[in-house]
Amino acid sequence: MSGTSAIATGGRRGSRSRLGWNLLGLLVFVVAGFPVYWMLNTAFKPAKDAIDPDPSLLPTGLTLSNFSRALDIADFWGPVGRSLVVSLSVVAIGIVVGMLAALAISRFAFRGRKIVIVGILAVQMVPLVAMIIPVFLLLNDLKQYDKLTGIIITYLTFILPFTVWTLRGFIINIPKELEEAAMVDGCSRTGAFIRVVFPLLAPGMVATSVYGFIQAWNEYLYALMLLSQEHQTATVWLGNFTTKHGTEYAPMMAGATMMAVPIVVLFLFVQRKMAAGLTAGAVKG
């Protein structure tokens, strides 16, 4: 009887523990998801309700006029198109250069290898705001100020270190024996990488690419400082969302909702690969 009682007591404690963790997870979800809900709620409610001093948590009326108003206030597709060009360019260049750098650090022994690794970590510790003036002076000397190529180079400086470090972790967890076996079967080192390592590395590359895209898409400070209004990106366009009547919050939230669409679409396309990439390498087998 005592054994049965102990099992029952342990089962009740386990149930209470699971309930506590579930409640904690629900609380985190509500806190993290409420700003997104409020953005959508404001985007679809009438403009007069957006500035109501006693707002309602639940939508009282739905309208699409805020979206048309957002598109009418200022050019929308221009900044969004420039943001897409910048973000996709950063991802494409960053993933290629980062993969080659991570492969060199992971698979080859060379003088100064540890210094390179420490340098990658050190670069990530530097606050981005501290580099604004040096970056501005450098781009000005290179005639890249107020150009999309200049902002792409700038974004690569803080996205590449993360890309290299992350891909290095994925490559390390791919056994060298797989490449050696392919080379014994007649593959060159390049062929072994393409046929063996690259397919295993693909989930990690997808996860890293999504991170890089989000970072470049959402970056505001450098785009504000290094680009004029003529070449502004979507985040700067959204930050300058004012009219002669002041800030119109409902159209602003509609603009923010439209800006979030590319991220959501990208995530829906790659969610399976991204989940695999985030968990790959958790256990080294």
Short mmCIF file of C-alpha atoms in Angstrom, two decimals:
data_model
loop_
_atom_site.label_atom_id
_atom_site.label_comp_id
_atom_site.label_asym_id
_atom_site.label_seq_id
_atom_site.Cartn_x
_atom_site.Cartn_y
_atom_site.Cartn_z
CA MET A 1 0.00 0.00 0.00
CA SER A 2 2.82 2.37 0.87
CA GLY A 3 4.36 1.80 -2.58
CA THR A 4 1.04 2.52 -4.30
CA SER A 5 0.59 5.66 -2.21
CA ALA A 6 4.07 6.86 -3.12
CA ILE A 7 3.40 6.31 -6.82
CA ALA A 8 0.10 8.21 -6.56
CA THR A 9 1.79 11.07 -4.72
CA GLY A 10 4.54 11.20 -7.34
CA GLY A 11 1.95 11.22 -10.11
CA ARG A 12 0.09 14.16 -8.52
CA ARG A 13 3.35 16.08 -8.12
CA GLY A 14 4.21 15.40 -11.75
CA SER A 15 0.78 16.62 -12.87
CA ARG A 16 1.12 19.81 -10.81
CA SER A 17 4.60 20.37 -12.21
CA ARG A 18 3.37 19.97 -15.79
CA LEU A 19 0.44 22.29 -15.07
CA GLY A 20 2.81 24.91 -13.66
CA TRP A 21 5.10 24.74 -16.71
CA ASN A 22 2.09 24.89 -19.05
CA LEU A 23 0.79 28.00 -17.28
CA LEU A 24 4.24 29.58 -17.46
CA GLY A 25 4.44 28.79 -21.18
CA LEU A 26 0.97 30.28 -21.70
CA LEU A 27 2.01 33.44 -19.83
CA VAL A 28 5.14 33.82 -21.98
CA PHE A 29 3.05 33.31 -25.13
CA VAL A 30 0.54 35.97 -24.09
CA VAL A 31 3.25 38.50 -23.19
CA ALA A 32 5.17 37.88 -26.42
CA GLY A 33 2.10 37.72 -28.65
CA PHE A 34 0.14 40.67 -27.27
CA PRO A 35 2.10 43.37 -29.20
CA VAL A 36 1.46 41.48 -32.44
CA TYR A 37 -2.22 41.14 -31.59
CA TRP A 38 -2.46 44.84 -30.75
CA MET A 39 -0.76 45.76 -34.03
CA LEU A 40 -3.29 43.71 -36.00
CA ASN A 41 -6.18 44.98 -33.88
CA THR A 42 -5.17 48.61 -34.51
CA ALA A 43 -4.52 48.01 -38.21
CA PHE A 44 -8.06 46.78 -38.83
CA LYS A 45 -10.01 49.09 -36.51
CA PRO A 46 -11.41 52.49 -37.60
CA ALA A 47 -8.87 55.31 -37.32
CA LYS A 48 -10.89 57.15 -34.67
CA ASP A 49 -10.86 54.07 -32.42
CA ALA A 50 -7.05 53.87 -32.61
CA ILE A 51 -6.71 57.11 -30.65
CA ASP A 52 -9.54 56.38 -28.22
CA PRO A 53 -8.26 57.11 -24.66
CA ASP A 54 -10.25 54.10 -23.45
CA PRO A 55 -9.35 51.43 -26.03
CA SER A 56 -11.09 48.10 -26.24
CA LEU A 57 -9.08 44.88 -26.15
CA LEU A 58 -11.49 43.30 -28.61
CA PRO A 59 -12.07 44.78 -32.09
CA THR A 60 -15.33 46.69 -32.29
CA GLY A 61 -15.30 47.10 -36.06
CA LEU A 62 -13.14 45.94 -38.94
CA THR A 63 -12.05 48.05 -41.90
CA LEU A 64 -9.45 47.90 -44.66
CA SER A 65 -9.29 51.66 -45.13
CA ASN A 66 -6.14 51.92 -43.02
CA PHE A 67 -4.19 49.87 -45.56
CA SER A 68 -5.23 52.05 -48.49
CA ARG A 69 -4.49 55.12 -46.37
CA ALA A 70 -1.01 53.78 -45.60
CA LEU A 71 -0.32 53.30 -49.29
CA ASP A 72 -1.63 56.78 -50.11
CA ILE A 73 0.36 58.69 -47.49
CA ALA A 74 3.77 57.91 -48.98
CA ASP A 75 5.51 55.57 -51.38
CA PHE A 76 5.31 52.04 -49.96
CA TRP A 77 6.55 49.75 -52.70
CA GLY A 78 9.78 51.68 -53.24
CA PRO A 79 11.09 51.26 -49.66
CA VAL A 80 9.82 47.67 -49.50
CA GLY A 81 11.53 46.83 -52.79
CA ARG A 82 14.80 48.35 -51.58
CA SER A 83 14.53 46.43 -48.31
CA LEU A 84 14.01 43.20 -50.24
CA VAL A 85 17.04 43.90 -52.46
CA VAL A 86 19.22 44.69 -49.45
CA SER A 87 18.03 41.75 -47.33
CA LEU A 88 18.28 39.15 -50.10
CA SER A 89 21.72 40.43 -51.15
CA VAL A 90 22.97 40.27 -47.57
CA VAL A 91 21.65 36.72 -47.19
CA ALA A 92 23.10 35.51 -50.51
CA ILE A 93 26.55 37.02 -49.98
CA GLY A 94 26.63 36.25 -46.27
CA ILE A 95 25.70 32.59 -46.61
CA VAL A 96 28.30 31.93 -49.34
CA VAL A 97 31.16 33.79 -47.65
CA GLY A 98 30.13 32.57 -44.21
CA MET A 99 29.96 28.94 -45.32
CA LEU A 100 33.43 29.08 -46.89
CA ALA A 101 34.88 30.80 -43.83
CA ALA A 102 33.20 28.35 -41.45
CA LEU A 103 34.46 25.41 -43.52
CA ALA A 104 38.02 26.73 -43.40
CA ILE A 105 37.89 27.28 -39.64
CA SER A 106 36.29 23.89 -38.97
CA ARG A 107 38.18 21.60 -41.31
CA PHE A 108 41.66 23.12 -41.74
CA ALA A 109 44.43 23.84 -39.27
CA PHE A 110 46.33 27.03 -40.00
CA ARG A 111 48.37 29.58 -38.12
CA GLY A 112 46.21 32.14 -36.36
CA ARG A 113 43.09 29.96 -36.39
CA LYS A 114 42.29 30.59 -32.72
CA ILE A 115 42.82 34.33 -33.20
CA VAL A 116 40.27 34.32 -36.02
CA ILE A 117 37.74 32.50 -33.84
CA VAL A 118 38.26 34.91 -30.95
CA GLY A 119 38.02 37.83 -33.37
CA ILE A 120 34.65 36.60 -34.65
CA LEU A 121 33.33 36.50 -31.09
CA ALA A 122 34.84 39.89 -30.25
CA VAL A 123 33.20 41.57 -33.24
CA GLN A 124 29.78 40.39 -32.07
CA MET A 125 30.37 42.00 -28.67
CA VAL A 126 30.87 45.51 -30.11
CA PRO A 127 27.68 47.64 -29.83
CA LEU A 128 26.40 48.55 -33.29
CA VAL A 129 25.81 52.15 -32.26
CA ALA A 130 29.52 52.53 -31.48
CA MET A 131 30.44 51.87 -35.13
CA ILE A 132 28.15 54.42 -36.78
CA ILE A 133 30.75 57.19 -37.15
CA PRO A 134 33.60 54.91 -38.38
CA VAL A 135 31.23 53.22 -40.84
CA PHE A 136 29.98 56.59 -42.09
CA LEU A 137 33.54 57.88 -42.64
CA LEU A 138 34.59 54.67 -44.37
CA LEU A 139 31.60 54.58 -46.70
CA ASN A 140 32.08 58.25 -47.49
CA ASP A 141 35.71 57.60 -48.47
CA LEU A 142 34.63 54.66 -50.64
CA LYS A 143 31.90 56.75 -52.32
CA GLN A 144 29.28 54.34 -50.98
CA TYR A 145 27.37 56.73 -48.74
CA ASP A 146 23.63 56.90 -49.55
CA LYS A 147 23.88 53.82 -51.78
CA LEU A 148 22.28 50.39 -51.37
CA THR A 149 25.66 48.75 -51.98
CA GLY A 150 27.04 50.68 -49.02
CA ILE A 151 24.25 49.56 -46.70
CA ILE A 152 24.66 45.97 -47.89
CA ILE A 153 28.38 46.08 -47.02
CA THR A 154 27.51 47.58 -43.64
CA TYR A 155 24.96 44.89 -42.80
CA LEU A 156 27.43 42.19 -43.76
CA THR A 157 29.86 43.45 -41.12
CA PHE A 158 27.57 42.41 -38.26
CA ILE A 159 25.69 39.51 -39.90
CA LEU A 160 28.75 37.65 -41.24
CA PRO A 161 30.33 36.95 -37.80
CA PHE A 162 27.13 35.32 -36.59
CA THR A 163 26.81 33.38 -39.83
CA VAL A 164 30.39 32.08 -39.64
CA TRP A 165 30.09 31.13 -35.98
CA THR A 166 26.74 29.36 -36.42
CA LEU A 167 27.73 27.42 -39.54
CA ARG A 168 31.00 26.44 -37.87
CA GLY A 169 28.96 24.70 -35.16
CA PHE A 170 26.96 22.77 -37.75
CA ILE A 171 30.06 21.74 -39.74
CA ILE A 172 31.89 20.55 -36.63
CA ASN A 173 29.02 18.16 -35.88
CA ILE A 174 29.29 16.54 -39.31
CA PRO A 175 31.84 13.70 -38.94
CA LYS A 176 34.98 14.04 -41.03
CA GLU A 177 34.81 10.31 -41.71
CA LEU A 178 31.93 10.89 -44.12
CA GLU A 179 34.10 13.12 -46.29
CA GLU A 180 37.03 10.74 -46.04
CA ALA A 181 34.85 7.82 -47.10
CA ALA A 182 33.61 9.78 -50.12
CA MET A 183 37.21 10.68 -51.05
CA VAL A 184 38.21 7.02 -50.78
CA ASP A 185 35.42 6.21 -53.22
CA GLY A 186 36.92 8.63 -55.74
CA CYS A 187 35.46 12.03 -54.86
CA SER A 188 37.67 15.08 -54.72
CA ARG A 189 37.55 17.23 -51.58
CA THR A 190 35.18 19.61 -53.34
CA GLY A 191 33.03 16.73 -54.59
CA ALA A 192 32.89 15.22 -51.10
CA PHE A 193 31.74 18.54 -49.69
CA ILE A 194 29.05 19.02 -52.34
CA ARG A 195 27.74 15.43 -52.19
CA VAL A 196 28.09 14.73 -48.47
CA VAL A 197 28.54 17.81 -46.31
CA PHE A 198 26.35 20.29 -48.15
CA PRO A 199 23.08 18.25 -47.92
CA LEU A 200 23.65 17.75 -44.17
CA LEU A 201 24.47 21.43 -43.77
CA ALA A 202 21.38 22.67 -45.64
CA PRO A 203 19.05 22.92 -42.57
CA GLY A 204 21.65 24.97 -40.72
CA MET A 205 22.10 27.23 -43.72
CA VAL A 206 18.34 27.80 -43.90
CA ALA A 207 18.11 28.69 -40.20
CA THR A 208 21.09 31.04 -40.49
CA SER A 209 19.70 32.63 -43.66
CA VAL A 210 16.36 33.35 -42.00
CA TYR A 211 18.14 35.03 -39.10
CA GLY A 212 20.22 37.14 -41.48
CA PHE A 213 17.17 38.12 -43.51
CA ILE A 214 15.25 39.20 -40.40
CA GLN A 215 18.21 41.21 -39.11
CA ALA A 216 18.68 43.03 -42.41
CA TRP A 217 14.94 43.54 -42.94
CA ASN A 218 14.32 45.00 -39.47
CA GLU A 219 17.49 47.13 -39.14
CA TYR A 220 16.65 50.79 -38.61
CA LEU A 221 19.55 52.79 -37.17
CA TYR A 222 22.10 52.37 -39.96
CA ALA A 223 19.47 52.74 -42.67
CA LEU A 224 18.36 56.01 -41.06
CA MET A 225 21.90 57.39 -40.78
CA LEU A 226 23.39 56.17 -44.07
CA LEU A 227 20.51 56.59 -46.54
CA SER A 228 18.65 59.68 -47.68
CA GLN A 229 14.87 59.83 -47.95
CA GLU A 230 15.16 59.01 -51.64
CA HIS A 231 16.79 55.67 -50.86
CA GLN A 232 15.13 54.90 -47.51
CA THR A 233 14.21 51.33 -46.61
CA ALA A 234 10.91 50.06 -45.26
CA THR A 235 11.81 50.47 -41.57
CA VAL A 236 12.79 54.12 -42.06
CA TRP A 237 9.62 54.68 -44.10
CA LEU A 238 7.60 53.30 -41.22
CA GLY A 239 9.49 55.38 -38.65
CA ASN A 240 8.76 58.57 -40.60
CA PHE A 241 5.06 57.77 -40.88
CA THR A 242 3.68 61.24 -40.21
CA THR A 243 1.37 63.61 -42.06
CA LYS A 244 0.37 67.24 -41.64
CA HIS A 245 -2.11 66.00 -39.04
CA GLY A 246 0.61 64.28 -37.02
CA THR A 247 1.11 60.55 -36.57
CA GLU A 248 -1.76 58.44 -37.82
CA TYR A 249 -1.52 55.33 -35.70
CA ALA A 250 -4.02 53.12 -37.47
CA PRO A 251 -2.39 53.49 -40.93
CA MET A 252 1.02 53.11 -39.25
CA MET A 253 -0.04 49.76 -37.78
CA ALA A 254 -1.40 48.79 -41.19
CA GLY A 255 2.01 49.60 -42.68
CA ALA A 256 3.71 47.55 -39.96
CA THR A 257 1.39 44.63 -40.73
CA MET A 258 2.26 44.80 -44.43
CA MET A 259 5.96 44.92 -43.53
CA ALA A 260 5.60 41.75 -41.47
CA VAL A 261 4.09 39.80 -44.39
CA PRO A 262 7.44 38.94 -46.13
CA ILE A 263 8.86 37.56 -42.87
CA VAL A 264 5.76 35.45 -42.25
CA VAL A 265 5.73 34.13 -45.83
CA LEU A 266 9.44 33.29 -45.66
CA PHE A 267 8.99 31.45 -42.38
CA LEU A 268 6.05 29.45 -43.73
CA PHE A 269 8.16 28.30 -46.67
CA VAL A 270 11.17 27.22 -44.62
CA GLN A 271 9.68 26.34 -41.24
CA ARG A 272 10.49 22.62 -41.51
CA LYS A 273 14.07 23.21 -42.60
CA MET A 274 14.47 25.89 -39.96
CA ALA A 275 13.21 23.62 -37.18
CA ALA A 276 15.63 20.93 -38.30
CA GLY A 277 18.45 23.47 -38.43
CA LEU A 278 17.79 24.80 -34.95
CA THR A 279 17.90 21.30 -33.45
CA ALA A 280 20.72 19.89 -35.59
CA GLY A 281 23.90 19.40 -33.66
CA ALA A 282 22.15 19.40 -30.29
CA VAL A 283 23.43 15.86 -29.78
CA LYS A 284 26.73 14.91 -31.32
CA GLY A 285 26.50 11.34 -32.51
#
